[in-house]
Amino acid sequence: MTEKLIIHGGETLEGELEIAGAKNSALPLIAATLLTDKEVLLENVPGLDDVQTMLDMVRELGKEVKNTGPNTVRITGSVSSNQAPAELVRKMRASFLVLAPLVGRTGRAEVPLPGGCNIGTRPVNLHLEGLEKLGVEITQDDGGIIARADNLRSTDIFLDYPSVGATEQLLMAAVCAKGTTTIYNGAQEPEIRDLALFLTELGADLSLKGSILTVNGGNEFAGGKYEVLSDRIAAGTYMLAGIATGGRVKVESVDPASIKPLSLKLRKAGVKVEENEHSVQVESQGRPDNLEVITLPFPGFPTDLQAPITSLLTLAKGKSVVKETVFDSRFGHVAELSKMGADISVTNSNTVFIEGKKKLRGTEVEATDIRAGAALVIAGLAGEGKTEVYGMNHLDRGYSDLQSHLESLGGMVERVGENE
Ligand code: UD1
């Protein structure tokens, strides 16, 4: 039987939840370990399929990887191959991030073009143009990208768009280039700061001022110990699940500033939000008010919470509008939410119109990507009756211990079937 999550909806979620390390931070940090031959200890590494894919990747490239605790990984050894295996890159777009550390360290990298979520066109032109400015010669053949550089050279780079991945890629290249590189219009997501702090731990000299990143490259890399930042998107997902069920959820071990865009929107919808130093609690005050949401690079509203907040808004009072500007097609959840009785439609200008209803009803739905899956779980928890969510492989990429976390908050969920 195909694996699925069965949710018996209608239970009110209440309680506290410790949030694990961020997938989107762990992935670039693991890629960055290719920059050093010294031992690196990463703590708070989430147990996720995507993280495993990146660990397999650095292992294939020569690193020794050992789990030394439930969420601690020791990575040692030197790079012995500069060819990234196609099957790993196709599984996950973020594995493309090994390009810069490989070429920076070894002078050559062969990396197939990436796969990843099914959320629209995701080119890598900004990665490649930036690397070329840093002195990397890029060619492309059927196998993907071949990058060569005897020496990277420092430069000024302007990104036409503050791409998270391109900023991370170029930071990892810039720390290998002697002299000062400045990246203008870089991404400002908290995961970028986390990568910068990790690179600093490894001996890099860099500073971030808003969207301007300055790197004094060419230092020797050391080893080090680093704790991965907590997952603001997982935190936001559980906050939304709590509200959608009319409950109260406190997410712990998170930086409230990293989820401010969500917290402020929820307050606007009438939700009670309490922020402490390392936690945020949300408490439903009845059906939320309608909202207008537009996704933007940080500190704008995160595209990764677009689908989850859409689920909440199908239950809000009145008409809501959600506009996606970061990805060109990220609406796999919309048709599934309609199946559950939501009054929702999407236009070809990437805008979702929602007329809030009092109830959703459980049915069979299919997750098409990680966050669409999260949206369906939220809808299932809030809906009446039984919801069966297929496409668990997507949820496993981004949510660790999903079932037990929901159960600990009082949700009734069971996972059945086999991964095919
Ligand atoms: C990262 C996150 C992902 C999140 C996204 C935006 C990871 C592992 N993933 O993805 O969860 O949804 O940031 O916050 O951290 N683009 C180009 N050219 C490029 C690069 C990007 O046009 O060279 C476009 C993309 O097609 C997309 C937009 O820029 O439309 C945003 O992409 P980007 O910020 O690069 O996202 P990712 O790093 O892929």
Tab-separated table of C-alpha atoms and ligand atoms in Angstrom:
chain	number	residue	atom	x	y	z
A	1	MET	CA	0.000	0.000	0.000
A	2	THR	CA	1.285	3.476	-0.847
A	3	GLU	CA	2.410	5.379	2.176
A	4	LYS	CA	0.060	8.046	3.492
A	5	LEU	CA	-0.723	10.114	6.545
A	6	ILE	CA	-4.238	9.613	7.849
A	7	ILE	CA	-5.501	12.577	9.810
A	8	HIS	CA	-8.668	12.437	11.882
A	9	GLY	CA	-9.524	16.123	11.859
A	10	GLY	CA	-11.272	18.333	14.334
A	11	GLU	CA	-8.953	17.982	17.339
A	12	THR	CA	-7.761	21.261	18.841
A	13	LEU	CA	-3.953	21.440	18.926
A	14	GLU	CA	-2.547	22.623	22.244
A	15	GLY	CA	0.919	22.554	23.717
A	16	GLU	CA	4.601	23.278	23.309
A	17	LEU	CA	6.992	22.036	20.677
A	18	GLU	CA	10.782	22.106	20.491
A	19	ILE	CA	11.730	23.125	16.940
A	20	ALA	CA	14.551	21.224	15.227
A	21	GLY	CA	17.394	22.619	13.147
A	22	ALA	CA	16.571	24.253	9.814
A	23	LYS	CA	16.815	22.164	6.665
A	24	ASN	CA	17.639	25.260	4.641
A	25	SER	CA	20.524	26.061	6.941
A	26	ALA	CA	21.872	22.537	7.436
A	27	LEU	CA	22.134	21.958	3.663
A	28	PRO	CA	24.507	24.839	2.790
A	29	LEU	CA	26.487	24.252	6.004
A	30	ILE	CA	27.120	20.625	5.060
A	31	ALA	CA	28.140	21.727	1.537
A	32	ALA	CA	30.506	24.277	3.109
A	33	THR	CA	32.345	21.563	5.039
A	34	LEU	CA	33.973	20.740	1.664
A	35	LEU	CA	35.983	23.932	2.127
A	36	THR	CA	38.070	22.519	4.975
A	37	ASP	CA	40.139	19.395	5.597
A	38	LYS	CA	39.774	19.802	9.344
A	39	GLU	CA	37.160	18.229	11.566
A	40	VAL	CA	33.753	19.894	11.706
A	41	LEU	CA	31.099	19.064	14.257
A	42	LEU	CA	27.594	20.136	13.305
A	43	GLU	CA	24.949	20.147	16.018
A	44	ASN	CA	21.164	20.477	15.816
A	45	VAL	CA	21.178	18.782	12.397
A	46	PRO	CA	17.585	17.784	11.566
A	47	GLY	CA	16.829	14.167	10.649
A	48	LEU	CA	15.415	14.744	7.169
A	49	ASP	CA	15.722	13.047	3.804
A	50	ASP	CA	17.206	16.172	2.202
A	51	VAL	CA	19.862	16.383	4.906
A	52	GLN	CA	20.711	12.733	4.320
A	53	THR	CA	21.040	13.456	0.592
A	54	MET	CA	23.542	16.256	1.295
A	55	LEU	CA	25.493	14.080	3.737
A	56	ASP	CA	25.609	11.332	1.072
A	57	MET	CA	26.840	13.932	-1.380
A	58	VAL	CA	29.820	15.108	0.707
A	59	ARG	CA	30.587	11.463	1.498
A	60	GLU	CA	30.657	10.658	-2.242
A	61	LEU	CA	33.047	13.580	-2.687
A	62	GLY	CA	35.489	12.132	-0.165
A	63	LYS	CA	34.377	13.243	3.284
A	64	GLU	CA	33.939	10.926	6.234
A	65	VAL	CA	30.564	11.469	7.847
A	66	LYS	CA	29.650	10.069	11.218
A	67	ASN	CA	26.600	10.611	13.384
A	68	THR	CA	27.956	11.135	16.873
A	69	GLY	CA	24.587	11.795	18.497
A	70	PRO	CA	20.931	11.970	17.520
A	71	ASN	CA	21.388	15.350	15.810
A	72	THR	CA	25.150	15.709	15.730
A	73	VAL	CA	27.305	14.925	12.728
A	74	ARG	CA	31.099	14.834	12.544
A	75	ILE	CA	32.535	15.520	9.110
A	76	THR	CA	36.243	14.951	8.488
A	77	GLY	CA	38.668	14.225	5.670
A	78	SER	CA	39.481	15.833	2.350
A	79	VAL	CA	37.753	16.079	-0.983
A	80	SER	CA	38.816	13.206	-3.225
A	81	SER	CA	36.426	13.638	-6.145
A	82	ASN	CA	35.131	16.741	-7.853
A	83	GLN	CA	32.276	15.069	-9.698
A	84	ALA	CA	28.916	15.359	-7.997
A	85	PRO	CA	26.831	12.212	-8.612
A	86	ALA	CA	23.859	12.972	-10.847
A	87	GLU	CA	21.375	10.905	-8.865
A	88	LEU	CA	22.006	13.024	-5.748
A	89	VAL	CA	21.868	16.385	-7.526
A	90	ARG	CA	18.638	15.440	-9.311
A	91	LYS	CA	17.033	14.518	-5.989
A	92	MET	CA	17.521	17.919	-4.489
A	93	ARG	CA	18.278	21.341	-5.912
A	94	ALA	CA	20.365	22.443	-2.928
A	95	SER	CA	23.013	19.838	-3.786
A	96	PHE	CA	24.072	22.227	-6.569
A	97	LEU	CA	25.675	24.212	-3.726
A	98	VAL	CA	28.685	21.891	-3.783
A	99	LEU	CA	29.798	23.621	-6.996
A	100	ALA	CA	31.514	26.612	-5.374
A	101	PRO	CA	33.335	24.796	-2.557
A	102	LEU	CA	34.547	22.135	-5.005
A	103	VAL	CA	35.896	24.563	-7.570
A	104	GLY	CA	37.245	26.821	-4.829
A	105	ARG	CA	39.169	23.971	-3.218
A	106	THR	CA	40.182	21.801	-6.133
A	107	GLY	CA	40.090	24.114	-9.152
A	108	ARG	CA	37.484	21.995	-10.920
A	109	ALA	CA	33.933	20.795	-10.384
A	110	GLU	CA	31.485	18.806	-12.444
A	111	VAL	CA	27.939	19.168	-11.227
A	112	PRO	CA	24.780	18.094	-13.077
A	113	LEU	CA	21.938	20.582	-13.287
A	114	PRO	CA	19.722	20.348	-10.231
A	115	GLY	CA	16.291	18.858	-9.598
A	116	GLY	CA	14.292	19.496	-6.445
A	117	CYS	CA	10.788	20.615	-5.676
A	118	ASN	CA	8.190	20.774	-8.344
A	119	ILE	CA	7.625	24.509	-7.937
A	120	GLY	CA	8.206	26.123	-11.274
A	121	THR	CA	11.277	27.040	-13.266
A	122	ARG	CA	14.300	27.311	-11.051
A	123	PRO	CA	17.260	28.464	-13.123
A	124	VAL	CA	20.802	28.805	-11.782
A	125	ASN	CA	21.904	31.710	-13.982
A	126	LEU	CA	22.688	33.954	-10.999
A	127	HIS	CA	24.938	31.284	-9.481
A	128	LEU	CA	26.840	30.876	-12.750
A	129	GLU	CA	27.138	34.568	-13.651
A	130	GLY	CA	28.478	35.336	-10.165
A	131	LEU	CA	30.984	32.489	-10.326
A	132	GLU	CA	32.187	33.716	-13.728
A	133	LYS	CA	32.784	37.168	-12.215
A	134	LEU	CA	34.857	35.448	-9.554
A	135	GLY	CA	37.079	34.001	-12.285
A	136	VAL	CA	35.473	30.597	-12.735
A	137	GLU	CA	35.299	29.326	-16.303
A	138	ILE	CA	31.933	27.679	-16.820
A	139	THR	CA	31.031	25.288	-19.617
A	140	GLN	CA	27.946	23.169	-19.974
A	141	ASP	CA	27.527	19.794	-21.620
A	142	ASP	CA	24.929	17.017	-21.446
A	143	GLY	CA	26.252	15.985	-18.064
A	144	GLY	CA	25.746	19.434	-16.566
A	145	ILE	CA	28.122	22.196	-15.506
A	146	ILE	CA	31.887	21.984	-15.670
A	147	ALA	CA	33.594	24.706	-13.646
A	148	ARG	CA	37.324	25.423	-13.734
A	149	ALA	CA	39.440	28.014	-11.954
A	150	ASP	CA	43.132	28.039	-11.089
A	151	ASN	CA	42.613	30.962	-8.803
A	152	LEU	CA	39.411	32.675	-7.946
A	153	ARG	CA	39.639	36.461	-8.061
A	154	SER	CA	37.819	38.853	-5.768
A	155	THR	CA	35.339	41.213	-7.346
A	156	ASP	CA	32.077	43.144	-6.913
A	157	ILE	CA	28.901	41.269	-7.738
A	158	PHE	CA	25.424	42.663	-8.152
A	159	LEU	CA	22.632	40.104	-8.002
A	160	ASP	CA	19.627	41.022	-10.145
A	161	TYR	CA	17.507	39.139	-7.623
A	162	PRO	CA	18.361	38.268	-3.999
A	163	SER	CA	18.423	34.517	-4.627
A	164	VAL	CA	19.059	32.501	-1.480
A	165	GLY	CA	20.964	29.743	-3.267
A	166	ALA	CA	23.041	32.113	-5.424
A	167	THR	CA	24.006	34.188	-2.377
A	168	GLU	CA	25.121	31.030	-0.557
A	169	GLN	CA	26.989	29.724	-3.593
A	170	LEU	CA	28.804	33.013	-4.101
A	171	LEU	CA	29.665	33.396	-0.417
A	172	MET	CA	31.338	29.986	-0.519
A	173	ALA	CA	33.251	30.961	-3.656
A	174	ALA	CA	34.195	34.406	-2.352
A	175	VAL	CA	35.849	33.010	0.785
A	176	CYS	CA	38.251	31.160	-1.573
A	177	ALA	CA	39.136	34.297	-3.588
A	178	LYS	CA	42.052	36.349	-2.277
A	179	GLY	CA	41.051	39.964	-1.600
A	180	THR	CA	37.740	41.682	-1.030
A	181	THR	CA	34.538	40.562	-2.724
A	182	THR	CA	31.331	42.488	-2.207
A	183	ILE	CA	27.963	41.004	-3.079
A	184	TYR	CA	25.239	43.605	-3.566
A	185	ASN	CA	21.536	42.786	-3.332
A	186	GLY	CA	22.284	39.490	-1.637
A	187	ALA	CA	19.575	37.479	0.102
A	188	GLN	CA	18.935	38.371	3.760
A	189	GLU	CA	17.229	35.179	4.915
A	190	PRO	CA	18.315	34.103	8.432
A	191	GLU	CA	19.903	31.009	6.836
A	192	ILE	CA	22.367	33.299	5.005
A	193	ARG	CA	23.539	34.733	8.320
A	194	ASP	CA	23.857	31.201	9.654
A	195	LEU	CA	26.119	30.233	6.752
A	196	ALA	CA	28.164	33.416	7.270
A	197	LEU	CA	28.596	32.607	10.979
A	198	PHE	CA	29.621	29.051	10.157
A	199	LEU	CA	32.169	30.251	7.580
A	200	THR	CA	33.511	32.643	10.218
A	201	GLU	CA	33.858	29.685	12.602
A	202	LEU	CA	35.958	28.012	9.879
A	203	GLY	CA	38.227	31.070	9.718
A	204	ALA	CA	36.618	33.194	7.005
A	205	ASP	CA	36.536	36.964	7.331
A	206	LEU	CA	33.196	38.377	6.268
A	207	SER	CA	30.515	40.812	7.275
A	208	LEU	CA	26.845	41.275	6.394
A	209	LYS	CA	25.100	44.647	6.321
A	210	GLY	CA	21.561	44.107	5.126
A	211	SER	CA	21.785	43.024	1.512
A	212	ILE	CA	25.510	43.841	1.189
A	213	LEU	CA	27.904	41.017	1.971
A	214	THR	CA	31.625	41.748	2.184
A	215	VAL	CA	34.129	38.934	2.144
A	216	ASN	CA	37.883	39.185	2.669
A	217	GLY	CA	38.777	35.894	1.080
A	218	GLY	CA	41.787	33.659	0.832
A	219	ASN	CA	42.176	32.668	4.516
A	220	GLU	CA	43.164	29.159	5.554
A	221	PHE	CA	40.185	27.132	6.686
A	222	ALA	CA	40.076	25.630	10.149
A	223	GLY	CA	37.744	23.082	11.681
A	224	GLY	CA	35.070	23.939	14.179
A	225	LYS	CA	31.856	23.245	15.964
A	226	TYR	CA	28.569	24.862	15.009
A	227	GLU	CA	24.913	24.578	15.970
A	228	VAL	CA	22.452	24.817	13.087
A	229	LEU	CA	19.832	27.565	13.366
A	230	SER	CA	16.264	26.467	14.202
A	231	ASP	CA	13.738	25.945	11.464
A	232	ARG	CA	11.551	29.040	11.142
A	233	ILE	CA	9.444	27.402	8.434
A	234	ALA	CA	8.678	24.316	10.543
A	235	ALA	CA	7.904	26.656	13.459
A	236	GLY	CA	5.547	28.676	11.269
A	237	THR	CA	3.858	25.530	10.009
A	238	TYR	CA	3.048	24.338	13.548
A	239	MET	CA	1.874	27.828	14.532
A	240	LEU	CA	-0.527	27.813	11.597
A	241	ALA	CA	-1.719	24.296	12.410
A	242	GLY	CA	-2.457	25.408	15.970
A	243	ILE	CA	-4.498	28.410	14.823
A	244	ALA	CA	-6.347	26.507	12.098
A	245	THR	CA	-7.634	24.058	14.712
A	246	GLY	CA	-8.683	26.875	17.043
A	247	GLY	CA	-5.921	25.995	19.474
A	248	ARG	CA	-2.805	27.314	21.197
A	249	VAL	CA	0.729	26.311	20.189
A	250	LYS	CA	4.048	27.475	21.563
A	251	VAL	CA	7.123	26.895	19.387
A	252	GLU	CA	10.319	26.797	21.407
A	253	SER	CA	14.026	27.240	20.634
A	254	VAL	CA	13.334	29.595	17.751
A	255	ASP	CA	14.324	33.176	17.077
A	256	PRO	CA	11.071	35.209	17.092
A	257	ALA	CA	12.694	37.733	14.716
A	258	SER	CA	13.007	35.022	12.075
A	259	ILE	CA	9.231	34.419	12.108
A	260	LYS	CA	8.208	38.050	12.512
A	261	PRO	CA	6.643	38.278	9.022
A	262	LEU	CA	4.240	35.476	9.989
A	263	SER	CA	3.656	36.655	13.562
A	264	LEU	CA	2.673	40.134	12.373
A	265	LYS	CA	0.280	38.753	9.754
A	266	LEU	CA	-1.328	36.496	12.337
A	267	ARG	CA	-1.776	39.419	14.730
A	268	LYS	CA	-3.460	41.318	11.914
A	269	ALA	CA	-5.849	38.376	11.528
A	270	GLY	CA	-6.791	38.680	15.206
A	271	VAL	CA	-4.617	35.877	16.555
A	272	LYS	CA	-3.012	36.390	19.973
A	273	VAL	CA	0.762	36.190	19.478
A	274	GLU	CA	3.228	36.285	22.381
A	275	GLU	CA	6.925	36.499	21.643
A	276	ASN	CA	9.566	35.622	24.218
A	277	GLU	CA	13.340	35.522	23.814
A	278	HIS	CA	13.446	32.077	22.199
A	279	SER	CA	9.810	31.129	21.691
A	280	VAL	CA	6.559	32.275	20.136
A	281	GLN	CA	3.085	31.324	21.294
A	282	VAL	CA	-0.017	31.723	19.180
A	283	GLU	CA	-3.527	31.378	20.495
A	284	SER	CA	-6.655	31.338	18.387
A	285	GLN	CA	-9.358	33.892	19.183
A	286	GLY	CA	-11.935	32.206	16.959
A	287	ARG	CA	-12.014	32.260	13.160
A	288	PRO	CA	-9.185	34.485	11.901
A	289	ASP	CA	-9.909	37.637	9.909
A	290	ASN	CA	-9.154	37.652	6.195
A	291	LEU	CA	-5.708	38.726	5.016
A	292	GLU	CA	-3.755	39.867	1.990
A	293	VAL	CA	-0.426	38.099	1.754
A	294	ILE	CA	2.359	38.667	-0.755
A	295	THR	CA	5.466	36.494	-0.739
A	296	LEU	CA	8.820	38.269	-1.031
A	297	PRO	CA	12.465	37.675	-0.153
A	298	PHE	CA	13.206	38.080	3.592
A	299	PRO	CA	12.100	40.086	5.532
A	300	GLY	CA	9.036	39.765	3.307
A	301	PHE	CA	6.527	36.990	3.868
A	302	PRO	CA	8.268	33.655	3.129
A	303	THR	CA	7.210	31.741	0.043
A	304	ASP	CA	7.728	28.556	2.065
A	305	LEU	CA	4.750	29.550	4.230
A	306	GLN	CA	2.543	30.589	1.312
A	307	ALA	CA	0.801	27.220	1.028
A	308	PRO	CA	0.466	26.710	4.808
A	309	ILE	CA	-1.085	30.159	5.388
A	310	THR	CA	-3.397	29.600	2.435
A	311	SER	CA	-4.866	26.617	4.284
A	312	LEU	CA	-5.568	28.807	7.300
A	313	LEU	CA	-7.188	31.469	5.125
A	314	THR	CA	-9.632	28.972	3.614
A	315	LEU	CA	-11.149	29.052	7.115
A	316	ALA	CA	-10.905	32.823	7.698
A	317	LYS	CA	-13.785	35.278	7.785
A	318	GLY	CA	-14.277	36.834	4.350
A	319	LYS	CA	-12.145	37.108	1.223
A	320	SER	CA	-8.364	36.690	1.287
A	321	VAL	CA	-5.787	37.182	-1.446
A	322	VAL	CA	-2.405	35.458	-1.558
A	323	LYS	CA	0.135	36.515	-4.186
A	324	GLU	CA	3.230	34.449	-4.918
A	325	THR	CA	6.115	36.466	-6.349
A	326	VAL	CA	9.166	34.307	-5.551
A	327	PHE	CA	8.351	31.201	-7.590
A	328	ASP	CA	6.403	31.121	-10.818
A	329	SER	CA	4.293	28.077	-10.015
A	330	ARG	CA	3.762	26.999	-6.469
A	331	PHE	CA	0.102	26.141	-6.202
A	332	GLY	CA	-0.068	22.349	-6.047
A	333	HIS	CA	-2.102	22.685	-2.858
A	334	VAL	CA	-4.887	24.785	-4.396
A	335	ALA	CA	-6.685	22.005	-6.300
A	336	GLU	CA	-6.340	19.705	-3.304
A	337	LEU	CA	-7.782	22.296	-0.919
A	338	SER	CA	-10.734	22.692	-3.274
A	339	LYS	CA	-11.329	18.958	-3.035
A	340	MET	CA	-11.615	19.485	0.714
A	341	GLY	CA	-14.374	22.022	0.160
A	342	ALA	CA	-12.323	25.229	0.151
A	343	ASP	CA	-13.604	28.071	-1.996
A	344	ILE	CA	-10.314	28.877	-3.696
A	345	SER	CA	-8.982	29.669	-7.164
A	346	VAL	CA	-5.685	30.731	-8.678
A	347	THR	CA	-5.150	33.107	-11.585
A	348	ASN	CA	-2.316	32.951	-14.100
A	349	SER	CA	-0.803	36.016	-12.469
A	350	ASN	CA	0.054	33.804	-9.483
A	351	THR	CA	-2.680	35.166	-7.247
A	352	VAL	CA	-4.902	32.978	-5.113
A	353	PHE	CA	-8.389	34.174	-4.238
A	354	ILE	CA	-10.062	32.622	-1.231
A	355	GLU	CA	-13.551	32.995	0.193
A	356	GLY	CA	-13.239	31.744	3.753
A	357	LYS	CA	-15.554	28.982	4.902
A	358	LYS	CA	-16.493	27.675	8.324
A	359	LYS	CA	-15.469	24.103	7.572
A	360	LEU	CA	-13.306	21.917	5.358
A	361	ARG	CA	-14.035	18.224	4.959
A	362	GLY	CA	-11.561	15.380	4.911
A	363	THR	CA	-10.810	13.472	1.716
A	364	GLU	CA	-7.868	11.945	-0.206
A	365	VAL	CA	-5.279	14.525	-1.233
A	366	GLU	CA	-1.821	14.470	-2.766
A	367	ALA	CA	1.206	16.532	-1.677
A	368	THR	CA	3.060	17.845	-4.749
A	369	ASP	CA	5.950	19.447	-2.864
A	370	ILE	CA	7.103	19.894	0.735
A	371	ARG	CA	5.095	22.969	1.630
A	372	ALA	CA	1.997	21.963	-0.338
A	373	GLY	CA	2.125	18.833	1.817
A	374	ALA	CA	2.314	20.937	4.975
A	375	ALA	CA	-0.711	22.927	3.795
A	376	LEU	CA	-2.733	19.735	3.346
A	377	VAL	CA	-1.758	18.471	6.784
A	378	ILE	CA	-2.976	21.747	8.303
A	379	ALA	CA	-6.224	21.524	6.340
A	380	GLY	CA	-6.678	17.901	7.394
A	381	LEU	CA	-6.158	18.720	11.062
A	382	ALA	CA	-8.708	21.524	10.868
A	383	GLY	CA	-11.147	19.660	8.625
A	384	GLU	CA	-14.026	17.402	9.560
A	385	GLY	CA	-13.525	13.667	9.262
A	386	LYS	CA	-10.676	11.716	7.712
A	387	THR	CA	-8.038	13.215	5.417
A	388	GLU	CA	-5.534	10.947	3.701
A	389	VAL	CA	-2.401	12.748	2.561
A	390	TYR	CA	-0.345	10.970	-0.110
A	391	GLY	CA	3.112	12.057	-1.260
A	392	MET	CA	4.809	11.486	2.095
A	393	ASN	CA	8.209	11.538	0.361
A	394	HIS	CA	7.780	15.309	0.024
A	395	LEU	CA	6.915	15.824	3.690
A	396	ASP	CA	9.873	13.676	4.760
A	397	ARG	CA	12.185	16.056	2.925
A	398	GLY	CA	11.237	18.945	5.178
A	399	TYR	CA	9.509	17.924	8.422
A	400	SER	CA	11.239	15.730	10.979
A	401	ASP	CA	9.061	13.751	13.405
A	402	LEU	CA	5.915	15.243	11.891
A	403	GLN	CA	3.576	12.573	13.197
A	404	SER	CA	4.923	12.539	16.751
A	405	HIS	CA	4.999	16.337	16.906
A	406	LEU	CA	1.358	16.548	15.858
A	407	GLU	CA	0.403	13.798	18.284
A	408	SER	CA	2.186	15.577	21.117
A	409	LEU	CA	-0.061	18.582	20.428
A	410	GLY	CA	-3.180	16.419	20.493
A	411	GLY	CA	-3.598	15.751	16.766
A	412	MET	CA	-4.911	12.350	15.670
A	413	VAL	CA	-2.629	11.143	12.908
A	414	GLU	CA	-1.388	7.784	11.736
A	415	ARG	CA	1.092	6.857	9.097
A	416	VAL	CA	0.364	3.742	7.141
A	417	GLY	CA	1.737	1.910	4.116
A	418	GLU	CA	5.139	1.475	2.603
A	419	ASN	CA	7.392	3.955	0.857
A	420	GLU	CA	7.348	2.817	-2.776
B	1	UD1	C1	15.729	28.530	-1.096
B	1	UD1	C2	15.082	27.553	-0.143
B	1	UD1	C3	13.608	27.390	-0.464
B	1	UD1	C4	12.918	28.752	-0.510
B	1	UD1	C5	13.661	29.711	-1.414
B	1	UD1	C6	13.122	31.124	-1.379
B	1	UD1	C7	16.915	26.105	0.419
B	1	UD1	C8	17.517	24.762	0.358
B	1	UD1	N1	15.763	26.303	-0.234
B	1	UD1	O1	15.619	27.965	-2.390
B	1	UD1	O2	13.015	26.569	0.534
B	1	UD1	O3	11.608	28.586	-1.001
B	1	UD1	O4	15.047	29.781	-1.031
B	1	UD1	O5	13.097	31.599	-0.082
B	1	UD1	O6	17.415	26.968	1.101
B	1	UD1	N2	16.388	32.249	-9.443
B	1	UD1	C9	16.821	32.609	-10.679
B	1	UD1	N3	18.135	32.389	-10.985
B	1	UD1	C10	19.011	31.833	-10.120
B	1	UD1	C11	18.545	31.470	-8.833
B	1	UD1	C12	17.214	31.693	-8.522
B	1	UD1	O7	16.065	33.115	-11.506
B	1	UD1	O8	20.183	31.649	-10.446
B	1	UD1	C13	14.953	32.448	-9.107
B	1	UD1	C14	14.255	31.128	-8.846
B	1	UD1	O9	13.841	30.532	-10.046
B	1	UD1	C15	13.108	31.536	-7.961
B	1	UD1	C16	13.696	32.708	-7.178
B	1	UD1	O10	14.846	33.126	-7.871
B	1	UD1	O11	12.026	31.975	-8.748
B	1	UD1	C17	14.057	32.348	-5.743
B	1	UD1	O12	15.010	31.323	-5.748
B	1	UD1	P1	16.128	31.167	-4.637
B	1	UD1	O13	16.057	32.312	-3.682
B	1	UD1	O14	17.428	30.917	-5.322
B	1	UD1	O15	15.648	29.852	-3.910
B	1	UD1	P2	16.475	28.557	-3.600
B	1	UD1	O16	17.832	28.908	-3.093
B	1	UD1	O17	16.341	27.610	-4.698
